[in-house]
PDB file of C-alpha atoms and ligand atoms in Angstrom:
ATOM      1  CA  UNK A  24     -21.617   9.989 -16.904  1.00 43.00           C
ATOM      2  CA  UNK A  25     -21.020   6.494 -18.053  1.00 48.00           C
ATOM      3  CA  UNK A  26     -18.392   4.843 -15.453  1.00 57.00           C
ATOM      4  CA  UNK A  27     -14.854   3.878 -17.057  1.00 67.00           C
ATOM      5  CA  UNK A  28     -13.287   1.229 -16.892  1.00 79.00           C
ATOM      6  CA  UNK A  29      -9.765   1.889 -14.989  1.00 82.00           C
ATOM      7  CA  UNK A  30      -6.550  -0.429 -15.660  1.00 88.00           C
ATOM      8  CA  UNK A  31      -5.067  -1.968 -12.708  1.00 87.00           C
ATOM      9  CA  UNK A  32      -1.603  -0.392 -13.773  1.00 90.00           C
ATOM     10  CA  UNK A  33      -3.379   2.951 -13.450  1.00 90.00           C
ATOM     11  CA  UNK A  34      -4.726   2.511 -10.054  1.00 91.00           C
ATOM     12  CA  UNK A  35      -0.828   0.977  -9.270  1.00 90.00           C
ATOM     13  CA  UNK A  36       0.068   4.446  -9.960  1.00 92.00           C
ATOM     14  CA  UNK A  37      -2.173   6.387  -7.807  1.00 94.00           C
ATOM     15  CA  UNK A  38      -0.202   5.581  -4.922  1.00 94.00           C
ATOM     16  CA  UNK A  39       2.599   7.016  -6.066  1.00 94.00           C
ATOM     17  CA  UNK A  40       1.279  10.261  -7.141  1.00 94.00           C
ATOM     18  CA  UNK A  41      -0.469  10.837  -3.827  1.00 94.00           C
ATOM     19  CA  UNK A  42       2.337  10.378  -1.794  1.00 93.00           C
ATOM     20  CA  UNK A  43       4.699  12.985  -4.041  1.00 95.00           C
ATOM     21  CA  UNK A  44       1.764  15.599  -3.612  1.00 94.00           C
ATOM     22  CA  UNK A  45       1.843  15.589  -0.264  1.00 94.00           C
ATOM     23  CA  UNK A  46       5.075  15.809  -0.036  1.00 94.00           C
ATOM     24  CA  UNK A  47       4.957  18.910  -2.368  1.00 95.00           C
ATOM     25  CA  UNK A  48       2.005  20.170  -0.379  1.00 94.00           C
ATOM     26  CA  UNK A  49       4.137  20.077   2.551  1.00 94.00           C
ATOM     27  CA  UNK A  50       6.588  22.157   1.449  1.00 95.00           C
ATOM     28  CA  UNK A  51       3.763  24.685   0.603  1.00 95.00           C
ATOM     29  CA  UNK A  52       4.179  24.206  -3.269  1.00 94.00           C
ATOM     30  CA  UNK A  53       0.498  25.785  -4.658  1.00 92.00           C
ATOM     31  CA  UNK A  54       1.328  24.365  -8.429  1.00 92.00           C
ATOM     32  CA  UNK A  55       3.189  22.054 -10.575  1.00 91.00           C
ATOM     33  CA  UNK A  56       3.651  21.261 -14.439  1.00 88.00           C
ATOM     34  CA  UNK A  57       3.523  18.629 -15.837  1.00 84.00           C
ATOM     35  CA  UNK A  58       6.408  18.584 -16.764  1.00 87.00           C
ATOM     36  CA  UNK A  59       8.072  19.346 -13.567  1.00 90.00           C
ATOM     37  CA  UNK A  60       6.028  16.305 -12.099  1.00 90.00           C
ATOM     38  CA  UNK A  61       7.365  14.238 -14.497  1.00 91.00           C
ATOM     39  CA  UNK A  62      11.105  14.814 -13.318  1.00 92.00           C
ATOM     40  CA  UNK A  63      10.394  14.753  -9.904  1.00 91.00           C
ATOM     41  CA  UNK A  64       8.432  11.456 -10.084  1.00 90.00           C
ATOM     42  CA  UNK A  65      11.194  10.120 -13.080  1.00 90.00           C
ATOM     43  CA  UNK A  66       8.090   9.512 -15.490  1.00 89.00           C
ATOM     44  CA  UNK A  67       6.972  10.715 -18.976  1.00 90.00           C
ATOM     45  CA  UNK A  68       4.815  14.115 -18.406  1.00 87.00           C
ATOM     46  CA  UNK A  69       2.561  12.221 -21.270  1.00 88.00           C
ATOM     47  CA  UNK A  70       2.324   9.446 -18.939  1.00 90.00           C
ATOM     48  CA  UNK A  71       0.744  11.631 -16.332  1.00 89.00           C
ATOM     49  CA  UNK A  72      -1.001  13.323 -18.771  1.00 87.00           C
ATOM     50  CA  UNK A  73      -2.574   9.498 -20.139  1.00 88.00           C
ATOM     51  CA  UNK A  74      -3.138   8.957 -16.112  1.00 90.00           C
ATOM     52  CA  UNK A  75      -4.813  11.898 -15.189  1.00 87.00           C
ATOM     53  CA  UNK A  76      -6.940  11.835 -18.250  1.00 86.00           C
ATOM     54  CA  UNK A  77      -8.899   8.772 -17.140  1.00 86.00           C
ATOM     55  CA  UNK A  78     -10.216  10.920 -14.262  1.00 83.00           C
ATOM     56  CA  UNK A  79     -11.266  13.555 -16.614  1.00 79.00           C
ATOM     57  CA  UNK A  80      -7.512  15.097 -16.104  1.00 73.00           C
ATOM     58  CA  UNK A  81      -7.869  17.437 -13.327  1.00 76.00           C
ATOM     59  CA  UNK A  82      -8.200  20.894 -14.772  1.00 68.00           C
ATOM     60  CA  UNK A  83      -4.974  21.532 -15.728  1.00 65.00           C
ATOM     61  CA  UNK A  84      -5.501  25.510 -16.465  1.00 59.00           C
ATOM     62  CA  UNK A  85      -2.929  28.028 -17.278  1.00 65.00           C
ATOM     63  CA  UNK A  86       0.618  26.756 -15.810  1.00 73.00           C
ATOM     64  CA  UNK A  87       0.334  23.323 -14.773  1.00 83.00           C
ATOM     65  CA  UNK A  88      -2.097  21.475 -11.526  1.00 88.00           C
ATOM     66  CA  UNK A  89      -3.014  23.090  -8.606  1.00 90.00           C
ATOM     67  CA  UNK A  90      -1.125  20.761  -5.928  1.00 93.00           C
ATOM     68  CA  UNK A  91      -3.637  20.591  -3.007  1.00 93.00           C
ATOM     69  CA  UNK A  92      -6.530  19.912  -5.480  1.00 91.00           C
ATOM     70  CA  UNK A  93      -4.813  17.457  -7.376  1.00 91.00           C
ATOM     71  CA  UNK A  94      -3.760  15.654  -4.250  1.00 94.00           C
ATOM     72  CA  UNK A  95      -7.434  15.656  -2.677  1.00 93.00           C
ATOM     73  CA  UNK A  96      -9.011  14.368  -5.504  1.00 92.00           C
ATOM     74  CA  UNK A  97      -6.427  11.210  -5.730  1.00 93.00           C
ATOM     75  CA  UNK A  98      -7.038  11.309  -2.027  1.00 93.00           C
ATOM     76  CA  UNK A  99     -10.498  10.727  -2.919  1.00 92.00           C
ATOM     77  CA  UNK A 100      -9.999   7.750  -5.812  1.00 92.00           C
ATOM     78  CA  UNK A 101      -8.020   6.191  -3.084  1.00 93.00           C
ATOM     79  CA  UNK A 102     -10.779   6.449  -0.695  1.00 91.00           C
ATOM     80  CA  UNK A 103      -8.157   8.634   1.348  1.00 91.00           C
ATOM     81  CA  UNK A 104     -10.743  11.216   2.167  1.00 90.00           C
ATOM     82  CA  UNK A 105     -12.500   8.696   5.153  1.00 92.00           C
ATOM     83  CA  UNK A 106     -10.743   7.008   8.069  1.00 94.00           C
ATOM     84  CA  UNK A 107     -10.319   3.331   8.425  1.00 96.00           C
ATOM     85  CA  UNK A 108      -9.962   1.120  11.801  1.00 97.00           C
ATOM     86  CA  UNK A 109      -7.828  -1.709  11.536  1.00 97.00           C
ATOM     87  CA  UNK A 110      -6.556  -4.419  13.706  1.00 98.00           C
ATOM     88  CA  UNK A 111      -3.540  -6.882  13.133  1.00 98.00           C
ATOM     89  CA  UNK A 112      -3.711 -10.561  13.862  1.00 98.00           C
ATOM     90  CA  UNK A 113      -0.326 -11.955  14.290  1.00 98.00           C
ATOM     91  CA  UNK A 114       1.554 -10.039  17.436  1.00 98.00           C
ATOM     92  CA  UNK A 115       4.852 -11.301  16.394  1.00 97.00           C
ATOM     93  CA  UNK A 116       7.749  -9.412  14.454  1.00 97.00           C
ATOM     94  CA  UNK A 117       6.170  -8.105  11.424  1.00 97.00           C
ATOM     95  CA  UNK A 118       2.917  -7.824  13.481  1.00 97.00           C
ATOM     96  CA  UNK A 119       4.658  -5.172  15.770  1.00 97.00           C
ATOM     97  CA  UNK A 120       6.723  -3.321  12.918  1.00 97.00           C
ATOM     98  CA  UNK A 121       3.380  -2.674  11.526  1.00 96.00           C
ATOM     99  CA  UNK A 122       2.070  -1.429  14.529  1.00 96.00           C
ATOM    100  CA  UNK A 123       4.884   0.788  15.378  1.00 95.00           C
ATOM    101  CA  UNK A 124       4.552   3.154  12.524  1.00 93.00           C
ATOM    102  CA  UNK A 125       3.271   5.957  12.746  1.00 82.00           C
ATOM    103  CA  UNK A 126       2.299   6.575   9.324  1.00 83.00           C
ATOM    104  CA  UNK A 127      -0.577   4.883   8.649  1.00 91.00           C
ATOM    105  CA  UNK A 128      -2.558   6.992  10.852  1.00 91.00           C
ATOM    106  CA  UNK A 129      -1.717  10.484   8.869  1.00 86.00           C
ATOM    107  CA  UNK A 130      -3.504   8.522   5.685  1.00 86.00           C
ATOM    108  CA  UNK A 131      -6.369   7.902   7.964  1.00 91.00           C
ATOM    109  CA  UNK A 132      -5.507   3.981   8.612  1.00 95.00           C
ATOM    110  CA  UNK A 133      -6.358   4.160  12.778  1.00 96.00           C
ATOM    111  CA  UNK A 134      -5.201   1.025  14.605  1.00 97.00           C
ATOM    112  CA  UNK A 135      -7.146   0.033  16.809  1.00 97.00           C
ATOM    113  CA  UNK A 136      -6.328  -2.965  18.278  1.00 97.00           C
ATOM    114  CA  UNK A 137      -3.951  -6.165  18.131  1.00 98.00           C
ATOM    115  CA  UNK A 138      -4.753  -9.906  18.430  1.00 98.00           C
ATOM    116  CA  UNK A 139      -2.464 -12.972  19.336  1.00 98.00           C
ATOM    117  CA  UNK A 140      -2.996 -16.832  19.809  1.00 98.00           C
ATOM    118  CA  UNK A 141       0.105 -16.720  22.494  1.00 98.00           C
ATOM    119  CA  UNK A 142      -0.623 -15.752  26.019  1.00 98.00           C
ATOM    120  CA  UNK A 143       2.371 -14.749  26.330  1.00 98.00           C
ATOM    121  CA  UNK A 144       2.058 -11.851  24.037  1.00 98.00           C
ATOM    122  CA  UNK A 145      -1.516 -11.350  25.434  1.00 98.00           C
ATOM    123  CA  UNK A 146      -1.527  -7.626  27.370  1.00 97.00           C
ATOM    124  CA  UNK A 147       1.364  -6.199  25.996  1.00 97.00           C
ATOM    125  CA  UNK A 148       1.416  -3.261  24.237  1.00 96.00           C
ATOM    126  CA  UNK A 149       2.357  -1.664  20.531  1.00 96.00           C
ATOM    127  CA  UNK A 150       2.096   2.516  20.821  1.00 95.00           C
ATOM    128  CA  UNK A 151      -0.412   2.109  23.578  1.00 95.00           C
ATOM    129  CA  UNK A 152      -2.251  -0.708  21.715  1.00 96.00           C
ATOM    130  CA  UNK A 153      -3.054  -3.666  23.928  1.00 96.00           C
ATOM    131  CA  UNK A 154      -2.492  -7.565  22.027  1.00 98.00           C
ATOM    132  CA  UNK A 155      -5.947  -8.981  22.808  1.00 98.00           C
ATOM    133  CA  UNK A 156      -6.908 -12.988  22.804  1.00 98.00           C
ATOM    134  CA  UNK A 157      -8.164 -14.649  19.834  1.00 98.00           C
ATOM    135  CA  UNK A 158     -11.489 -15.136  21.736  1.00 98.00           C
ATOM    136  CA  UNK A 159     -12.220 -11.956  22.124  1.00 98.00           C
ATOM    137  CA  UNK A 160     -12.010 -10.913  17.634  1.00 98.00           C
ATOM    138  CA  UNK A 161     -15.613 -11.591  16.667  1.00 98.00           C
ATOM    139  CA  UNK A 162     -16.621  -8.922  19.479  1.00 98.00           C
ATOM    140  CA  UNK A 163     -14.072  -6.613  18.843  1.00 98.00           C
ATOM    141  CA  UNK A 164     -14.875  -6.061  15.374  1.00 98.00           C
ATOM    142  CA  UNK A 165     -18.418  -5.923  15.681  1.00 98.00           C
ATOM    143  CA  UNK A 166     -18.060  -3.191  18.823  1.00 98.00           C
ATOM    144  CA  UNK A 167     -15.185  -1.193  17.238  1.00 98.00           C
ATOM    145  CA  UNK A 168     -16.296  -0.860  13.635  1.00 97.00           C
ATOM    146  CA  UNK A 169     -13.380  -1.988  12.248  1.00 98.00           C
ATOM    147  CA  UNK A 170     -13.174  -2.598   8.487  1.00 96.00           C
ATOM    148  CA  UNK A 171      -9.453  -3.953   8.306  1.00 98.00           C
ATOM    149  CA  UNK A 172      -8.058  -6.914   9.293  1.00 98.00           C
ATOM    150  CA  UNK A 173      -3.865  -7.086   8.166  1.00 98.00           C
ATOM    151  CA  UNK A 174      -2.499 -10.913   8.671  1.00 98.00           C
ATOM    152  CA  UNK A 175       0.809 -11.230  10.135  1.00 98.00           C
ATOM    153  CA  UNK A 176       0.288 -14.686  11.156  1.00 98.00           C
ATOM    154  CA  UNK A 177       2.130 -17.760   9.340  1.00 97.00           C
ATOM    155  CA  UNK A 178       0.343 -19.165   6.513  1.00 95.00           C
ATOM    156  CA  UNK A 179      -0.737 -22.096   8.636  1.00 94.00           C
ATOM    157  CA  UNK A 180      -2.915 -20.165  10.615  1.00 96.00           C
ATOM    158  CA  UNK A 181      -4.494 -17.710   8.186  1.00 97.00           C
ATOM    159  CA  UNK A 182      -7.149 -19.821   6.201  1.00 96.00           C
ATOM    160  CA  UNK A 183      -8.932 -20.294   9.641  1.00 96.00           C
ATOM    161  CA  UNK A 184      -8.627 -17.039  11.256  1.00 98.00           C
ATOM    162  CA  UNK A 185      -9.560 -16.031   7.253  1.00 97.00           C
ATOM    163  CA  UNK A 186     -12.646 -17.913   7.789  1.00 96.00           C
ATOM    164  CA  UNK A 187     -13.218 -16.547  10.872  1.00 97.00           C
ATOM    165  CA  UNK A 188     -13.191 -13.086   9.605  1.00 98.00           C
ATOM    166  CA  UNK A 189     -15.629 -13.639   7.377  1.00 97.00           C
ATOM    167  CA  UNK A 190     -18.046 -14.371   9.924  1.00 96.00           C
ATOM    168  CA  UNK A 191     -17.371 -10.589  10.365  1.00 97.00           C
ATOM    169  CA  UNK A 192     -18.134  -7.364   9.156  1.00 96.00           C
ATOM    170  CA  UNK A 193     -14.620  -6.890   8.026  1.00 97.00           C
ATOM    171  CA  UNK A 194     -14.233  -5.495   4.487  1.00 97.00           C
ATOM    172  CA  UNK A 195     -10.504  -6.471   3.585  1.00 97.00           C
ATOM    173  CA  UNK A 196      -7.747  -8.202   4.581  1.00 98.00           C
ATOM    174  CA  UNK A 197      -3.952  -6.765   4.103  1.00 97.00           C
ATOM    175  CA  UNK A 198      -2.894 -10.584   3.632  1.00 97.00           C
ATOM    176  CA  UNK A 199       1.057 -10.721   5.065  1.00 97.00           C
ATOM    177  CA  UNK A 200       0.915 -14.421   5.089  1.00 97.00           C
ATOM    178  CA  UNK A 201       2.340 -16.734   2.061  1.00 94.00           C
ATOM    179  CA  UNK A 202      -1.223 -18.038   1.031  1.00 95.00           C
ATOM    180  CA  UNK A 203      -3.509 -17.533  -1.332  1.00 94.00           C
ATOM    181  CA  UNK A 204      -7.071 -16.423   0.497  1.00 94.00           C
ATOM    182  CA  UNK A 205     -10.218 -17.486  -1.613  1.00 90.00           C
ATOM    183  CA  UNK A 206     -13.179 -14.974  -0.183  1.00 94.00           C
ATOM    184  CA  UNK A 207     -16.396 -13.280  -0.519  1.00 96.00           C
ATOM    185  CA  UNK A 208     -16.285 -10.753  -2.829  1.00 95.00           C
ATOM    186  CA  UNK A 209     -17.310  -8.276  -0.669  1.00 97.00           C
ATOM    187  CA  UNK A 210     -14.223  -8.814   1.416  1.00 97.00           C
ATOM    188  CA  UNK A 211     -11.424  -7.021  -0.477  1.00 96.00           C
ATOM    189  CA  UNK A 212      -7.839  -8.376  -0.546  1.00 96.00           C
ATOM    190  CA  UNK A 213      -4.709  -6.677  -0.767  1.00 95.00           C
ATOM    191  CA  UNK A 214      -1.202  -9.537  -0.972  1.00 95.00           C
ATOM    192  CA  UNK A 215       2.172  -8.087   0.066  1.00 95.00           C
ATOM    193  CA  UNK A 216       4.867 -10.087  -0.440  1.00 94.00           C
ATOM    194  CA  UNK A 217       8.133  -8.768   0.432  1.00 94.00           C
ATOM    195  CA  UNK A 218      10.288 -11.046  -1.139  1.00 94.00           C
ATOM    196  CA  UNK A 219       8.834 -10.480  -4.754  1.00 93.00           C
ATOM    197  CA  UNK A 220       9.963  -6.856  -4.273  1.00 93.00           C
ATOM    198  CA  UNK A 221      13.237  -8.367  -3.313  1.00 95.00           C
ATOM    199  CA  UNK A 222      13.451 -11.135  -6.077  1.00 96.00           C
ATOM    200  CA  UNK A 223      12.451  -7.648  -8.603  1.00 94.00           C
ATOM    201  CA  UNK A 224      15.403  -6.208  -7.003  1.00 95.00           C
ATOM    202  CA  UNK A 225      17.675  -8.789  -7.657  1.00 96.00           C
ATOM    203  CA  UNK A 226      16.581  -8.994 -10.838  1.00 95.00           C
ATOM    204  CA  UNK A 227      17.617  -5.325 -11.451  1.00 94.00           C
ATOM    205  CA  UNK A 228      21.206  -6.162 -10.298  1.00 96.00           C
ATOM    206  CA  UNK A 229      21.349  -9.229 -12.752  1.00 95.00           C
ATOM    207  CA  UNK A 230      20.110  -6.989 -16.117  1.00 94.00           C
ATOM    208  CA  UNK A 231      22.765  -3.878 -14.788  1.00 95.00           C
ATOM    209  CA  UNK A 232      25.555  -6.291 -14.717  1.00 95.00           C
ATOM    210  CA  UNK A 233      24.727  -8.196 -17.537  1.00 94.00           C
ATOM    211  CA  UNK A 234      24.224  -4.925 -19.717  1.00 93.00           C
ATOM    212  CA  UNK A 235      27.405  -3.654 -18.105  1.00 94.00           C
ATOM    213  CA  UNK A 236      29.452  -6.990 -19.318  1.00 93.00           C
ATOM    214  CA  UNK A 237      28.148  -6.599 -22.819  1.00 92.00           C
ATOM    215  CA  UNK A 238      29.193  -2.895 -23.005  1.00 92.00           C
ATOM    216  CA  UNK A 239      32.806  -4.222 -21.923  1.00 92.00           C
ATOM    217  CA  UNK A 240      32.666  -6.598 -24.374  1.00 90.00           C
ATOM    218  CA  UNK A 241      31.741  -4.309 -27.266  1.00 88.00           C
ATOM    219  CA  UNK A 242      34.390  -1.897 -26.062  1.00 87.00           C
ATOM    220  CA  UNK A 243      37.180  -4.779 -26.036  1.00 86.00           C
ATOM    221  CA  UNK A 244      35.851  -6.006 -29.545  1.00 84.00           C
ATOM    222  CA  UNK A 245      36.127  -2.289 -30.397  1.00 76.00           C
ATOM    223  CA  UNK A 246      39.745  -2.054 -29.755  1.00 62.00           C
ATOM    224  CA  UNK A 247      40.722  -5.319 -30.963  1.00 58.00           C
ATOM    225  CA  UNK A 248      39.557  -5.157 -34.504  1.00 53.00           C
TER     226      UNK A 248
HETATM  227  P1  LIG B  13       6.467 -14.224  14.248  1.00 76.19           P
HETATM  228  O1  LIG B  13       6.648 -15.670  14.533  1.00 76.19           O
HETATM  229  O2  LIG B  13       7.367 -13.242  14.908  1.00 76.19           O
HETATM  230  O3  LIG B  13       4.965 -13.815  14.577  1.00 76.19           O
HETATM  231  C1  LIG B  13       3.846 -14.574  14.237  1.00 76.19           C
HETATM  232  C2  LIG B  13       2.802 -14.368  15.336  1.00 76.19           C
HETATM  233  O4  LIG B  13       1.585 -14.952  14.900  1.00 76.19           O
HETATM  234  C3  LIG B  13       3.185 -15.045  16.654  1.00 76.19           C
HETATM  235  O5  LIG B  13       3.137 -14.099  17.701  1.00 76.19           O
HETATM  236  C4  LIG B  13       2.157 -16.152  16.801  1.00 76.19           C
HETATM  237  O6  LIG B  13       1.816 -16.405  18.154  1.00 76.19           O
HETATM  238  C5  LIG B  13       0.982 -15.566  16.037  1.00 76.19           C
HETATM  239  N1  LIG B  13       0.035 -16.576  15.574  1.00 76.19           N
HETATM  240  C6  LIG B  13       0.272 -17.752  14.980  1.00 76.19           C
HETATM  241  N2  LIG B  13      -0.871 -18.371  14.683  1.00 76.19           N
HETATM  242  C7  LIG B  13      -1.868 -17.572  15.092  1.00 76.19           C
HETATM  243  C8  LIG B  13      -3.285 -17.666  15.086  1.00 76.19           C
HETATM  244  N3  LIG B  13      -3.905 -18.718  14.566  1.00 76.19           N
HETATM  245  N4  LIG B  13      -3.988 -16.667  15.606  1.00 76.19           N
HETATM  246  C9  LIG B  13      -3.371 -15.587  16.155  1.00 76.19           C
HETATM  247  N5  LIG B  13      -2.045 -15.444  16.216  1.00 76.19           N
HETATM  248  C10 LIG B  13      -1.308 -16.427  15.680  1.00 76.19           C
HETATM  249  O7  LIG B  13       6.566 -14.094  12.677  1.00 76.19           O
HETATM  250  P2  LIG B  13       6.776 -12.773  11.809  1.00 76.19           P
HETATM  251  O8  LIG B  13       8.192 -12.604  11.494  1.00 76.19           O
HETATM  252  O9  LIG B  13       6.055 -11.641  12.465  1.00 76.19           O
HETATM  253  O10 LIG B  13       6.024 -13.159  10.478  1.00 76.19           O
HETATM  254  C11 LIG B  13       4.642 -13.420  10.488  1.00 76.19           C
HETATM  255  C12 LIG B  13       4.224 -14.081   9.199  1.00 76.19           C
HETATM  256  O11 LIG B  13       4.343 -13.175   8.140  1.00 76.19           O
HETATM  257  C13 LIG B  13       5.098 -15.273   8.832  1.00 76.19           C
HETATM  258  O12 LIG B  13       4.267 -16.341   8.444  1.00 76.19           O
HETATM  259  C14 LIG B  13       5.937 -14.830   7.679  1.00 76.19           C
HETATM  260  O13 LIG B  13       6.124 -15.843   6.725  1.00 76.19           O
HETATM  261  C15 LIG B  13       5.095 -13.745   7.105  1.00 76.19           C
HETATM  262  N6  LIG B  13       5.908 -12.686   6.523  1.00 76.19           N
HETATM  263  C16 LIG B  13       5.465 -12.175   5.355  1.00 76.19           C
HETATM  264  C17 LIG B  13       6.116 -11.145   4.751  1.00 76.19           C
HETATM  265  C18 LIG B  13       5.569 -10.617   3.494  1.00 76.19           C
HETATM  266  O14 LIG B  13       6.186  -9.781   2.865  1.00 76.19           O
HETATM  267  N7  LIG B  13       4.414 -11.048   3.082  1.00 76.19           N
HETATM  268  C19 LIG B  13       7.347 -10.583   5.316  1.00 76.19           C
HETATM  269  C20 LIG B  13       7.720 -11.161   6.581  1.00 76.19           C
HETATM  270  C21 LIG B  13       7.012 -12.192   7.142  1.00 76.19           C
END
């Protein structure tokens, strides 16, 4: 079968449908409409339909999807269905959040191990993890098998230790640092930036309000005239 081409907005989604199944799975729901996906997941039930077409739709038969199917099989577009090891560089705050939940693991993310530059840092521990010297990364990775490296270093730092993980068999990077990381193509790259989830947010509040002031308006022009 000739391979399709699938937007980026679609794959966006995935996420997002995954992590309702599972939910629904865990509360031992066998099947769903489309329709009733839809209003859980506040989306059009063509929308889902449109998705889950590009995946040759996932035999909806009789009423609606068949939950633990449907949530294997994005599982498996996600590359949910194998386990990755992953280490963080970058002990500090977000470096330890990271490490302290839980999560991760139940998708199959396995953290393995934890890097810092500081000695201080070196030898202590995130849920039983020890935070290992930068000297010691190259070996680590090869030994351990690990395929992800997240960055929770400043942005300073990460076009070396970027560099230096290319040297590597590492096969992405879950970037946390404010730069822009120009690398093989074989080494995948995910950027999370907090703050443009924030600045989105903020722009919610600014479009509510505004909407909101013209609506008073209207209503006060109503009366008036
Ligand atoms: P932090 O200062 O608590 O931790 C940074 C850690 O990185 C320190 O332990 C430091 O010793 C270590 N480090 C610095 N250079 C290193 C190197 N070359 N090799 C190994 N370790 C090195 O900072 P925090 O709050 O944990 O933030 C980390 C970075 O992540 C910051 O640069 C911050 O801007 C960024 N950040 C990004 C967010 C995002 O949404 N993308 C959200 C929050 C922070």
């Amino acid at each position: 079968m000739e391979e399709k081409e699938i937007s980026p907005a679609v794959i966006g989604r995935l996420p997002r449908y995954f992590r309702y199944l599972g939910e629904l799975k865990d509360e031992g729901i066998e099947r769903i409409s489309s329709q009733d996906l839809s209003e859980l997941m506040q989306a059009t039930a063509s929308q889902i339909r449109q998705d889950f077409n590009n995946f040759g739709g996932f035999g909806q038969q009789g009423y609606g999807y068949n939950v633990e199917y449907l949530y294997d099989e994005i599982g498996k577009i996600l590359g949910l269905d194998r386990q990755h090891r992953f280490i963080i560089i970058g002990a500090g705050n977000l470096g330890r959040a990271l490490g302290n939940y839980m999560n991760f693991e139940r998708r199959g993310f396995l953290f393995r191990g934890m890097f810092d530059q500081n000695p201080e840092l070196i030898g202590s521990q995130v849920r039983g993890v020890k935070v290992m010297p930068m000297e010691e990364l190259e070996t680590f990775i090869r030994e351990n098998h690990i395929d992800i490296a997240v960055l929770t270093i400043p942005k300073a730092s990460a076009l070396n230790v970027a560099k230096r993980l290319v040297g590597t068999d590492i096969r992405a990077i879950w970037n946390f640092a404010h730069v822009d990381l120009d690398l093989p193509e074989r080494i995948q790259v995910e950027n999370v930036h907090l703050s443009d989830s924030l600045m989105k947010l903020s722009y919610s509040i600014n479009r509510y309000e505004q909407e909101q002031e013209k609506t008073a308006k209207k209503r006060q022009t109503g009366v008036e005239s």
